[in-house]
Coordinates of C-alpha atoms in Angstrom, one line a residue:
Chain A
M1 CA 0.0 0.0 0.0
N2 CA 1.1 3.5 -0.7
R3 CA 1.7 5.6 2.5
R4 CA 1.1 9.3 2.4
P5 CA 1.7 11.8 5.2
S6 CA -1.2 14.1 5.8
A7 CA -0.8 17.9 5.5
K8 CA -1.4 18.0 9.2
I9 CA 2.1 16.7 9.9
A10 CA 3.8 19.6 8.1
A11 CA 1.5 22.1 9.8
Y12 CA 2.0 20.7 13.3
V13 CA 5.7 20.3 13.0
G14 CA 6.2 23.7 11.3
V15 CA 4.1 25.5 14.0
A16 CA 5.9 23.6 16.8
A17 CA 9.3 24.5 15.3
L18 CA 8.4 28.1 15.0
A19 CA 7.0 28.3 18.5
L20 CA 10.1 26.6 19.9
L21 CA 12.4 29.0 18.1
A22 CA 10.3 32.0 19.2
G23 CA 10.3 30.7 22.8
L24 CA 14.0 30.4 22.6
A25 CA 14.5 33.8 21.1
L26 CA 12.2 35.6 23.5
G27 CA 13.0 33.4 26.5
R28 CA 9.3 32.6 27.0
P29 CA 8.5 29.1 28.3
E30 CA 4.8 29.6 27.5
L31 CA 5.6 29.2 23.8
V32 CA 7.3 25.9 24.5
A33 CA 4.1 24.9 26.4
V34 CA 2.1 25.8 23.2
A35 CA 4.5 23.9 20.9
A36 CA 5.0 20.8 23.0
P37 CA 1.6 19.2 22.5
L38 CA 1.8 19.5 18.7
A39 CA 5.3 18.0 18.7
V40 CA 4.3 15.2 21.1
L41 CA 1.3 14.3 19.0
V42 CA 3.5 14.0 15.9
V43 CA 6.0 11.8 17.7
A44 CA 3.2 9.6 19.1
G45 CA 1.7 9.4 15.6
L46 CA 5.0 8.4 14.1
A47 CA 5.6 5.8 16.8
S48 CA 2.2 4.2 16.4
A49 CA 1.8 4.3 12.6
R50 CA 2.0 0.8 11.1
D51 CA 1.2 -0.4 7.6
P52 CA -2.1 -2.1 8.0
E53 CA -1.2 -4.8 5.4
L54 CA -4.7 -4.8 4.1
A55 CA -6.0 -7.7 2.0
A56 CA -9.2 -7.3 0.0
E57 CA -11.3 -9.4 -2.3
V58 CA -14.3 -8.5 -4.4
A59 CA -17.0 -10.9 -5.5
V60 CA -20.2 -10.4 -7.3
D61 CA -23.1 -12.8 -6.6
R62 CA -23.9 -13.4 -10.3
E63 CA -22.7 -12.8 -13.8
R64 CA -26.1 -12.1 -15.4
A65 CA -29.0 -10.0 -14.3
L66 CA -32.1 -8.2 -15.6
V67 CA -32.7 -4.5 -15.6
E68 CA -34.0 -3.4 -12.1
D69 CA -32.4 -6.5 -10.5
Q70 CA -30.3 -6.1 -7.5
V71 CA -26.7 -7.4 -7.5
T72 CA -24.6 -7.8 -4.4
V73 CA -21.0 -6.9 -4.5
T74 CA -19.3 -8.5 -1.6
L75 CA -16.1 -6.9 -0.4
T76 CA -14.0 -9.0 2.1
L77 CA -11.4 -7.0 4.0
R78 CA -8.7 -8.4 6.3
T79 CA -6.0 -6.5 8.1
A80 CA -2.9 -7.4 10.1
A81 CA -2.8 -4.2 12.2
R82 CA -5.6 -2.2 13.6
V83 CA -7.1 0.3 11.3
E84 CA -8.8 3.2 13.0
R85 CA -10.7 4.3 9.8
L86 CA -10.8 2.6 6.5
E87 CA -12.5 4.4 3.7
V88 CA -14.0 2.0 1.2
L89 CA -15.1 3.5 -2.1
L90 CA -16.8 1.4 -4.7
V91 CA -17.0 2.9 -8.2
V92 CA -20.6 2.6 -9.4
P93 CA -20.5 2.4 -13.2
P94 CA -23.0 4.5 -15.2
G95 CA -26.2 2.6 -15.6
M96 CA -26.1 1.1 -12.1
E97 CA -27.1 2.6 -8.8
G98 CA -25.6 2.1 -5.4
P99 CA -27.2 2.1 -2.0
D100 CA -29.0 5.4 -1.1
G101 CA -29.2 6.2 -4.8
A102 CA -25.5 6.6 -5.2
R103 CA -24.8 7.3 -8.8
R104 CA -21.0 7.5 -9.4
A105 CA -19.5 6.0 -6.3
W106 CA -20.6 4.6 -3.0
A107 CA -18.3 5.0 0.1
T108 CA -18.3 4.0 3.7
A109 CA -15.8 4.2 6.5
V110 CA -15.3 1.3 8.9
S111 CA -12.8 0.4 11.6
L112 CA -11.0 -2.9 11.8
A113 CA -9.3 -4.6 14.7
A114 CA -5.9 -6.4 14.2
G115 CA -6.5 -9.7 12.4
E116 CA -10.2 -9.0 11.9
Q117 CA -12.0 -10.0 8.7
R118 CA -14.9 -7.9 7.7
V119 CA -17.4 -8.6 4.9
L120 CA -19.2 -5.7 3.3
P121 CA -22.2 -6.6 1.1
I122 CA -23.0 -3.7 -1.2
E123 CA -26.3 -3.8 -3.1
L124 CA -26.3 -2.3 -6.6
T125 CA -29.4 -1.8 -8.7
C126 CA -29.1 -2.4 -12.4
R127 CA -30.8 0.6 -14.0
R128 CA -29.7 0.1 -17.6
W129 CA -28.7 -2.9 -19.8
G130 CA -25.1 -3.4 -20.7
A131 CA -21.9 -5.2 -20.0
Y132 CA -20.2 -4.0 -16.8
W133 CA -17.0 -4.6 -14.9
L134 CA -17.6 -4.4 -11.2
G135 CA -15.0 -4.4 -8.4
D136 CA -13.3 -1.1 -8.9
V137 CA -12.6 -0.3 -5.3
H138 CA -10.4 2.3 -3.7
L139 CA -9.2 1.8 -0.1
R140 CA -7.8 4.4 2.2
A141 CA -6.7 3.6 5.7
H142 CA -6.0 6.2 8.4
D143 CA -4.0 5.8 11.6
R144 CA -5.3 6.9 15.0
F145 CA -4.0 10.4 14.8
R146 CA -4.8 10.9 11.1
L147 CA -1.2 11.6 10.3
F148 CA -0.8 9.0 7.6
T149 CA -3.0 7.4 5.0
W150 CA -2.3 4.1 3.2
E151 CA -4.0 3.8 -0.2
R152 CA -4.8 0.9 -2.4
H153 CA -6.7 0.4 -5.6
L154 CA -8.3 -2.9 -6.5
D155 CA -8.6 -3.4 -10.2
R156 CA -12.0 -4.2 -11.6
H157 CA -12.3 -7.9 -12.4
A158 CA -15.9 -9.1 -11.9
P159 CA -18.0 -9.1 -15.1
L160 CA -21.7 -8.5 -15.1
K161 CA -24.1 -8.5 -18.0
V162 CA -27.4 -6.8 -17.5
F163 CA -30.1 -7.8 -19.9
P164 CA -33.2 -5.7 -20.7
V165 CA -36.5 -7.2 -19.5
P166 CA -38.2 -8.7 -22.6
D167 CA -41.7 -7.4 -23.3
A168 CA -44.4 -10.1 -23.6
L169 CA -45.2 -10.1 -27.3
R170 CA -48.2 -12.1 -28.5
T171 CA -48.2 -11.1 -32.1
L172 CA -45.1 -11.0 -34.2
V173 CA -44.3 -10.0 -37.8
T174 CA -45.2 -13.0 -40.0
P175 CA -42.7 -13.9 -42.6
V176 CA -43.5 -14.3 -46.3
E177 CA -41.5 -17.5 -46.7
T178 CA -40.8 -20.2 -44.2
L179 CA -38.2 -23.0 -43.8
V180 CA -39.0 -26.7 -44.1
S181 CA -38.6 -27.3 -40.4
T182 CA -41.6 -27.3 -38.0
G183 CA -42.3 -24.0 -36.3
G184 CA -45.0 -21.6 -35.3
H185 CA -45.8 -19.8 -38.5
V186 CA -48.6 -20.9 -40.9
A187 CA -46.9 -21.5 -44.2
P188 CA -48.6 -20.7 -47.5
Q189 CA -47.9 -24.2 -48.8
R190 CA -50.2 -27.2 -48.3
G191 CA -49.2 -30.0 -46.0
D192 CA -49.8 -31.4 -42.6
G193 CA -50.9 -28.8 -40.2
I194 CA -53.8 -27.4 -38.2
E195 CA -54.9 -24.4 -40.3
F196 CA -57.5 -25.3 -42.9
A197 CA -56.5 -24.4 -46.5
D198 CA -58.7 -26.1 -49.1
L199 CA -60.7 -29.2 -50.2
R200 CA -59.7 -31.5 -53.0
S201 CA -60.7 -34.9 -54.3
F202 CA -59.3 -38.0 -52.5
L203 CA -56.2 -39.4 -54.1
P204 CA -54.6 -42.8 -53.4
G205 CA -52.2 -42.4 -50.4
D206 CA -54.4 -39.8 -48.6
R207 CA -55.0 -40.6 -44.9
P208 CA -58.5 -41.6 -44.0
R209 CA -58.5 -39.0 -41.2
S210 CA -58.2 -36.2 -43.7
I211 CA -61.4 -37.1 -45.4
N212 CA -64.0 -34.4 -44.9
W213 CA -67.2 -36.5 -44.6
R214 CA -69.6 -33.6 -44.7
A215 CA -68.2 -32.3 -48.0
T216 CA -68.0 -35.9 -49.3
A217 CA -71.8 -36.4 -48.5
R218 CA -72.6 -33.1 -50.2
R219 CA -70.6 -33.8 -53.4
G220 CA -71.0 -37.6 -53.7
D221 CA -67.3 -38.0 -54.1
L222 CA -64.5 -38.5 -51.5
M223 CA -63.1 -35.1 -50.5
V224 CA -60.1 -34.5 -48.2
N225 CA -59.1 -31.4 -46.3
Q226 CA -55.9 -29.7 -47.2
R227 CA -54.1 -27.8 -44.5
H228 CA -51.3 -25.2 -44.1
P229 CA -48.3 -26.6 -42.2
E230 CA -46.7 -24.7 -39.3
R231 CA -43.1 -23.9 -40.2
A232 CA -40.2 -22.1 -38.7
T233 CA -38.5 -19.2 -40.3
D234 CA -35.2 -17.3 -40.2
V235 CA -35.5 -13.9 -38.6
V236 CA -32.6 -11.4 -38.7
L237 CA -32.8 -8.5 -36.4
F238 CA -31.1 -5.5 -38.0
L239 CA -29.9 -2.9 -35.5
D240 CA -28.9 0.6 -36.6
S241 CA -26.5 1.8 -33.9
F242 CA -24.8 4.6 -35.9
L243 CA -26.3 7.3 -33.7
D244 CA -28.0 7.4 -30.3
V245 CA -30.4 10.2 -29.7
R246 CA -30.6 10.7 -25.9
G247 CA -33.1 12.7 -24.0
P248 CA -34.5 12.9 -20.4
G249 CA -36.9 10.1 -21.1
G250 CA -34.4 7.6 -22.5
S251 CA -32.5 7.0 -25.7
T252 CA -33.1 5.4 -29.1
L253 CA -30.4 2.9 -28.6
D254 CA -31.9 1.7 -25.3
R255 CA -35.2 1.2 -27.0
T256 CA -33.5 -0.5 -30.0
V257 CA -31.7 -3.0 -27.8
G258 CA -34.8 -3.6 -25.6
A259 CA -37.0 -4.3 -28.6
A260 CA -34.3 -6.6 -30.1
A261 CA -34.2 -8.6 -26.9
S262 CA -38.0 -8.9 -26.8
L263 CA -38.2 -9.9 -30.5
A264 CA -35.4 -12.4 -30.2
A265 CA -37.0 -14.1 -27.1
A266 CA -40.4 -14.2 -28.8
Y267 CA -39.3 -15.6 -32.1
L268 CA -37.1 -18.2 -30.4
R269 CA -40.0 -19.3 -28.3
Q270 CA -41.8 -20.0 -31.6
R271 CA -38.9 -22.3 -32.6
D272 CA -37.6 -19.8 -35.3
R273 CA -34.0 -19.2 -35.9
V274 CA -32.9 -15.7 -35.0
G275 CA -29.8 -13.9 -36.2
L276 CA -28.5 -10.5 -35.6
V277 CA -26.7 -7.7 -37.5
S278 CA -25.7 -4.7 -35.6
F279 CA -24.7 -1.8 -37.8
G280 CA -22.9 0.9 -36.1
G281 CA -19.3 2.2 -35.8
F282 CA -18.3 -1.5 -36.0
V283 CA -20.4 -4.3 -37.4
Q284 CA -21.4 -7.3 -35.3
W285 CA -23.4 -10.2 -36.6
L286 CA -24.6 -13.6 -35.5
Q287 CA -25.8 -16.3 -37.9
P288 CA -29.4 -17.4 -37.3
G289 CA -29.7 -20.0 -34.7
G290 CA -32.3 -21.5 -32.5
G291 CA -32.9 -22.5 -28.9
Q292 CA -31.8 -21.2 -25.5
T293 CA -28.1 -21.1 -26.5
A294 CA -28.9 -18.8 -29.4
L295 CA -30.8 -16.5 -27.1
Y296 CA -27.9 -16.1 -24.7
R297 CA -25.5 -15.6 -27.6
L298 CA -27.8 -12.9 -29.0
L299 CA -28.2 -11.2 -25.7
D300 CA -24.5 -11.3 -25.0
T301 CA -23.9 -9.6 -28.4
L302 CA -26.6 -7.1 -27.8
M303 CA -25.0 -6.0 -24.6
E304 CA -21.9 -5.0 -26.5
T305 CA -23.9 -2.7 -28.8
Q306 CA -22.8 0.8 -28.5
V307 CA -22.3 3.9 -30.6
F308 CA -18.8 4.0 -31.9
A309 CA -18.0 7.0 -34.1
T310 CA -16.2 6.0 -37.3
A311 CA -15.9 7.1 -40.9
A312 CA -14.9 3.6 -42.1
W313 CA -18.1 2.1 -43.5
K314 CA -18.1 -0.9 -45.8
G315 CA -21.9 -1.6 -46.3
I316 CA -23.8 -4.8 -46.0
R317 CA -22.1 -6.5 -48.9
H318 CA -19.2 -7.3 -46.6
L319 CA -21.4 -9.4 -44.3
P320 CA -21.0 -13.2 -44.6
P321 CA -23.7 -14.6 -46.9
R322 CA -25.0 -17.0 -44.2
T323 CA -25.8 -14.0 -42.0
L324 CA -28.6 -12.9 -44.3
P325 CA -30.3 -16.1 -45.6
A326 CA -32.3 -15.5 -48.8
K327 CA -35.7 -16.4 -47.3
A328 CA -35.1 -14.6 -44.0
L329 CA -37.5 -12.0 -42.6
I330 CA -35.4 -9.0 -41.6
V331 CA -36.8 -6.8 -38.9
A332 CA -34.9 -3.5 -38.9
L333 CA -34.9 -1.4 -35.7
T334 CA -33.6 2.0 -36.7
P335 CA -34.1 5.7 -35.7
L336 CA -33.6 6.6 -39.4
V337 CA -31.1 9.3 -38.5
D338 CA -27.8 8.2 -40.0
E339 CA -27.5 8.1 -43.8
R340 CA -25.5 5.0 -43.7
G341 CA -28.2 3.1 -41.9
V342 CA -30.8 4.4 -44.2
A343 CA -28.8 3.4 -47.3
A344 CA -28.2 -0.1 -45.9
L345 CA -32.0 -0.6 -45.7
F346 CA -32.4 0.5 -49.3
D347 CA -29.6 -2.0 -50.2
L348 CA -31.5 -4.8 -48.5
L349 CA -34.7 -3.9 -50.3
A350 CA -32.9 -3.8 -53.6
R351 CA -31.6 -7.4 -52.9
G352 CA -35.2 -8.6 -52.5
Y353 CA -35.2 -9.3 -48.8
D354 CA -38.5 -9.5 -46.8
L355 CA -38.0 -6.3 -44.8
A356 CA -40.1 -4.8 -42.0
V357 CA -38.8 -1.6 -40.5
V358 CA -39.6 -0.3 -37.0
D359 CA -38.7 3.4 -37.1
I360 CA -37.7 4.2 -33.5
S361 CA -38.8 7.9 -33.4
P362 CA -36.1 10.1 -32.0
L363 CA -38.4 13.1 -32.0
A364 CA -39.4 12.8 -28.3
Q365 CA -35.7 12.4 -27.2
A366 CA -34.5 15.3 -29.4
G367 CA -37.3 17.6 -28.1
S368 CA -38.9 20.4 -30.1
G369 CA -36.7 23.3 -30.9
D370 CA -37.0 26.6 -29.1
G371 CA -38.8 29.5 -30.7
Q372 CA -40.5 29.7 -34.1
W373 CA -37.5 28.6 -36.1
G374 CA -36.9 25.6 -33.8
E375 CA -40.5 24.5 -34.2
L376 CA -40.2 24.9 -37.9
A377 CA -37.0 22.8 -38.0
T378 CA -38.7 20.1 -35.9
R379 CA -41.7 20.0 -38.3
L380 CA -39.4 19.8 -41.3
W381 CA -37.4 17.0 -39.8
A382 CA -40.7 15.1 -39.1
L383 CA -41.7 15.6 -42.7
E384 CA -38.4 14.4 -44.0
R385 CA -38.7 11.3 -41.9
E386 CA -42.2 10.7 -43.2
T387 CA -41.0 11.1 -46.8
L388 CA -38.3 8.5 -46.1
R389 CA -40.8 6.0 -44.7
H390 CA -43.0 6.5 -47.9
R391 CA -39.9 5.8 -50.0
Y392 CA -39.4 2.5 -48.2
Q393 CA -43.1 1.6 -48.5
R394 CA -43.0 2.2 -52.2
L395 CA -40.2 -0.3 -52.5
G396 CA -42.3 -2.9 -50.6
A397 CA -41.2 -2.6 -47.0
A398 CA -43.6 -2.2 -44.2
V399 CA -42.4 0.8 -42.2
V400 CA -44.1 1.9 -38.9
E401 CA -43.0 4.8 -36.7
W402 CA -42.6 3.8 -33.0
P403 CA -43.3 6.9 -30.9
D404 CA -42.1 6.9 -27.3
A405 CA -45.5 6.4 -25.8
L406 CA -46.5 3.2 -27.7
H407 CA -45.8 -0.3 -26.6
L408 CA -43.8 -2.5 -28.9
Q409 CA -46.7 -4.9 -29.4
Q410 CA -48.9 -2.1 -30.8
V411 CA -46.1 -1.2 -33.3
L412 CA -45.8 -4.9 -34.4
L413 CA -49.5 -5.1 -34.9
E414 CA -49.3 -2.0 -37.1
V415 CA -46.4 -3.5 -39.0
E416 CA -48.4 -6.7 -39.6
A417 CA -51.4 -4.7 -40.8
C418 CA -49.2 -2.7 -43.1
R419 CA -47.7 -5.9 -44.5
R420 CA -51.2 -7.4 -44.9
R421 CA -52.3 -4.4 -46.9
A422 CA -49.3 -4.8 -49.1
G423 CA -50.0 -8.5 -49.6
L424 CA -46.9 -9.6 -47.8
A425 CA -48.7 -11.4 -44.9
P426 CA -51.6 -13.8 -44.9
G427 CA -54.9 -12.0 -44.4
Chain B
M1 CA -27.2 7.7 6.0
P2 CA -28.5 10.3 3.6
A3 CA -26.0 12.7 2.1
P4 CA -27.4 16.0 3.7
R5 CA -26.8 14.5 7.2
R6 CA -23.2 13.6 6.3
A7 CA -22.7 17.1 5.0
G8 CA -24.2 18.3 8.3
A9 CA -21.5 16.4 10.2
R10 CA -18.8 18.1 8.2
L11 CA -20.4 21.5 8.7
A12 CA -20.7 20.9 12.5
C13 CA -17.0 20.0 12.8
G14 CA -16.0 23.0 10.7
L15 CA -18.1 25.4 12.7
A16 CA -16.9 24.0 16.0
A17 CA -13.3 24.4 14.8
T18 CA -14.0 28.0 13.7
A19 CA -15.6 28.7 17.2
V20 CA -12.4 27.4 18.9
A21 CA -10.3 29.5 16.5
A22 CA -12.5 32.5 17.3
A23 CA -11.9 32.1 21.0
L24 CA -8.1 31.7 20.4
A25 CA -8.1 34.8 18.2
L26 CA -10.2 37.0 20.5
A27 CA -8.6 36.1 23.9
P28 CA -5.3 38.1 23.4
L29 CA -7.2 41.2 22.6
A30 CA -8.4 41.5 26.2
Q31 CA -4.8 41.6 27.4
V32 CA -3.6 44.6 25.4
G33 CA -4.6 48.1 24.7
G34 CA -4.0 51.1 22.5
A35 CA -2.4 50.8 19.1
L36 CA -1.3 47.3 19.7
R37 CA -4.9 46.3 20.3
D38 CA -5.8 47.8 16.9
L39 CA -3.0 45.9 15.2
L40 CA -3.9 42.7 16.9
T41 CA -7.5 43.1 16.0
W42 CA -6.5 43.0 12.3
V43 CA -4.3 40.0 12.9
A44 CA -7.1 38.3 14.8
G45 CA -9.5 39.0 12.0
F46 CA -7.1 37.7 9.4
G47 CA -6.4 34.6 11.5
L48 CA -10.1 33.9 12.0
V49 CA -10.7 34.1 8.2
L50 CA -7.8 31.7 7.6
A51 CA -9.0 29.4 10.3
G52 CA -12.5 29.4 9.0
A53 CA -11.4 28.8 5.4
A54 CA -9.1 25.9 6.6
A55 CA -11.9 24.3 8.5
L56 CA -14.7 24.7 6.0
R57 CA -13.1 24.8 2.6
V58 CA -9.3 24.9 2.0
G59 CA -7.5 22.3 4.1
S60 CA -4.1 23.5 3.0
L61 CA -4.6 26.8 4.9
L62 CA -4.4 24.9 8.3
G63 CA -0.7 25.7 8.7
P64 CA -0.9 29.4 7.9
A65 CA -4.0 29.7 10.2
L66 CA -2.1 28.1 13.1
V67 CA 0.9 30.4 12.5
V68 CA -1.2 33.6 12.5
L69 CA -3.0 32.5 15.7
L70 CA 0.3 31.6 17.3
A71 CA 1.8 34.9 16.2
E72 CA -0.9 36.9 17.9
H73 CA -0.2 35.1 21.2
T74 CA 3.5 35.6 20.7
V75 CA 3.1 39.3 20.4
V76 CA 1.1 39.5 23.6
L77 CA 3.7 37.3 25.4
A78 CA 6.6 39.4 24.2
G79 CA 5.2 42.5 25.8
R80 CA 4.3 40.8 29.1
G81 CA 7.4 41.2 31.1
D82 CA 8.8 38.5 33.4
R83 CA 5.4 37.2 34.7
V84 CA 4.6 33.7 33.3
D85 CA 1.3 33.4 31.6
A86 CA -0.6 30.5 33.2
T87 CA -3.1 30.3 30.4
A88 CA -0.5 29.1 27.8
P89 CA -1.4 25.4 28.2
L90 CA -5.0 26.4 27.4
V91 CA -3.8 28.1 24.2
G92 CA -1.7 25.0 23.3
A93 CA -4.7 22.7 23.9
G94 CA -7.0 25.1 22.0
L95 CA -4.7 25.2 18.9
L96 CA -4.5 21.4 18.9
L97 CA -8.3 21.1 19.3
Y98 CA -8.9 23.6 16.5
A99 CA -6.5 21.7 14.2
E100 CA -8.0 18.3 15.0
L101 CA -11.6 19.6 14.4
A102 CA -10.6 21.3 11.2
S103 CA -8.9 18.2 9.9
W104 CA -12.0 16.1 11.0
A105 CA -14.2 18.5 9.0
R106 CA -12.0 18.0 5.9
E107 CA -12.0 14.2 6.5
A108 CA -15.9 14.0 6.8
R109 CA -16.6 13.8 3.1
P110 CA -20.2 14.1 2.2
R111 CA -20.2 10.9 0.1
V112 CA -18.6 8.8 2.8
H113 CA -20.8 7.2 5.5
D114 CA -18.8 6.8 8.7
E115 CA -20.0 3.9 10.9
P116 CA -20.8 5.0 14.5
P117 CA -17.8 3.2 16.1
V118 CA -15.5 5.2 13.8
L119 CA -17.1 8.5 14.9
V120 CA -17.0 7.5 18.5
A121 CA -13.3 6.5 18.4
R122 CA -12.5 9.7 16.6
M123 CA -14.3 11.8 19.2
I124 CA -12.5 10.0 22.0
V125 CA -9.1 10.6 20.3
V126 CA -9.8 14.3 19.7
A127 CA -11.0 14.8 23.3
A128 CA -8.1 12.8 24.8
S129 CA -5.6 14.7 22.6
A130 CA -6.9 18.1 23.8
L131 CA -6.7 16.9 27.5
A132 CA -3.3 15.5 27.0
A133 CA -2.2 18.8 25.4
L134 CA -3.4 20.6 28.4
G135 CA -1.5 18.3 30.7
I136 CA 1.7 18.6 28.7
G137 CA 1.5 22.4 28.6
V138 CA 1.1 22.5 32.4
L139 CA 4.1 20.1 32.8
V140 CA 6.2 22.3 30.6
L141 CA 5.4 25.4 32.5
L142 CA 6.1 23.6 35.8
A143 CA 9.4 22.3 34.4
A144 CA 10.3 25.8 33.2
N145 CA 10.1 27.0 36.8
V146 CA 12.5 24.3 38.1
P147 CA 16.1 25.7 38.3
A148 CA 18.0 23.4 35.9
G149 CA 21.4 24.7 35.0
G150 CA 22.4 28.0 33.4
G151 CA 21.2 29.8 30.4
L152 CA 23.6 27.9 28.1
A153 CA 22.1 24.4 28.9
R154 CA 18.6 25.7 28.4
L155 CA 19.7 27.2 25.0
A156 CA 21.3 23.9 24.0
V157 CA 18.1 22.0 24.8
G158 CA 16.0 24.5 22.9
V159 CA 18.2 24.3 19.8
A160 CA 18.2 20.5 19.9
A161 CA 14.4 20.5 20.2
A162 CA 14.0 22.9 17.2
I163 CA 16.5 20.9 15.1
G164 CA 14.8 17.6 16.0
T165 CA 11.5 19.0 15.0
L166 CA 12.8 20.1 11.6
A167 CA 14.4 16.7 11.2
V168 CA 11.0 15.0 11.8
V169 CA 9.6 17.2 9.0
V170 CA 12.2 16.0 6.5
V171 CA 11.7 12.4 7.4
V172 CA 8.0 12.2 7.3
A173 CA 7.2 14.6 4.5
R174 CA 7.9 12.1 1.8
P175 CA 5.4 9.4 0.7
T176 CA 6.5 5.8 0.8
S177 CA 5.2 2.7 -0.8
T178 CA 5.1 -0.8 0.6
R179 CA 5.4 -2.3 -2.8
A180 CA 8.5 -0.1 -3.6
R181 CA 10.2 -1.1 -0.4
R182 CA 9.6 -4.8 -1.1
G183 CA 10.8 -4.5 -4.7

């Protein structure tokens, strides 16, 4: 530990020396009586000061949590010598909150007897999703007379991933095309399934249980039911993280990541394969996969999503082909602010992908401009965004604006209605 | 403990230190008169401002505040004649009490929550230091009245004490590191 003398030592010793010299020069024992206590305290402090030889360990009770969960950071302290006052300061990363609502750091001061082991459990509340490193602790020990301090810094080493709480989604965007594997979407093809499709005449090889006896009686010929099979699909979540518009009520990136987590969980529950393409300063992708493992991989990747300013941009053509399967439904979550993200969506449409765009409106976060010109600028911006959405719609994409007040489910229902009108989804 | 209460503890210590400093600054004024009193009033005011600033805001002013308060008492003592001032131990204890309270005020950071045992221990140490200072001052004054050798011996002891004090400053005024010593 690093030992530092306090400013008090210099003050005490300096004043004592001056008083002694003055007492000597003036021949006044009173000045010696004034100086002596200060000098004695310094000597006593020097004699009693010992390096506390402090040992400290940091542990976090879990590695994964949900937003608004409480995480306990346990700090174990051991000391060889008595510590009169030990300041413990835990750095609280942005997005987390310490006890008593501490935002940047939480600190306490304790005393430790020689050889004592003390365990300090510190409750942190996860306020925002993200990948965190916990355990950044500063320790400062004081001696009895507060003449010396010993300082130590514990490096951060406990990882914690905080996931957004997925919204319960009952209706999802239905894909145009499906895979051959069984899933939760009604495929347009005919086959074994539950959803009734049509009637046709009996053919050799048809199962007797498919015979529709009522239609057979009416037509005088054996008729069988045809059904739509339930199939899985590939869904690719396309995240535009070029820019984050932040306001008092939240940020577009937070809503993007929250929506992506909700959609991923909902599609995976339907046995679909879900992939991810995160377009921002750097590009991240995950090939479509299914099951719980894929969900954790997706969430882990989502946690690393952040705005990273860069001018180097290569476009979607540099993505591995398997990342964007030909029949995949692409659900884009974008604030439609950065031109590179806007252009990437046009690129996807030009390649014939089944694209649904959720336009995460940044208007609420940006706020309306001050004065007449500010209001005019806000209206012009809103008009520009509307024009852009129309351009996407003309090219065959379903685009719906997601204002701050709406629930994601309502937006998805609007997307579905939009696709139905365009003939992209079964009516 | 909520932050305002912790800030209150800091303010209480700072105000207590300032009150002690005020007593120390105003006490010498009663013992002098005339032009010297006017001069000392200015010195006392300056010392009080320094002491208040050191206790409440700028910790590095602790040394200068102590020096000014000491200078005020030195001026009074210089014009006192042969009579020994019996209140000197009180001044010594007061200076120490002021310095301890001021440093406690600086130590009580609003963000840091001190556990009750830490506060109690600190209170005991401060009170014991002040009492010990009083006792040491009385002992020194008593020792000064004991006939012990001529003026030369007393001068030698005084010079040795002053040099020893300065040597302590040199030794302790450098930070050390456990890690560096081991390496």
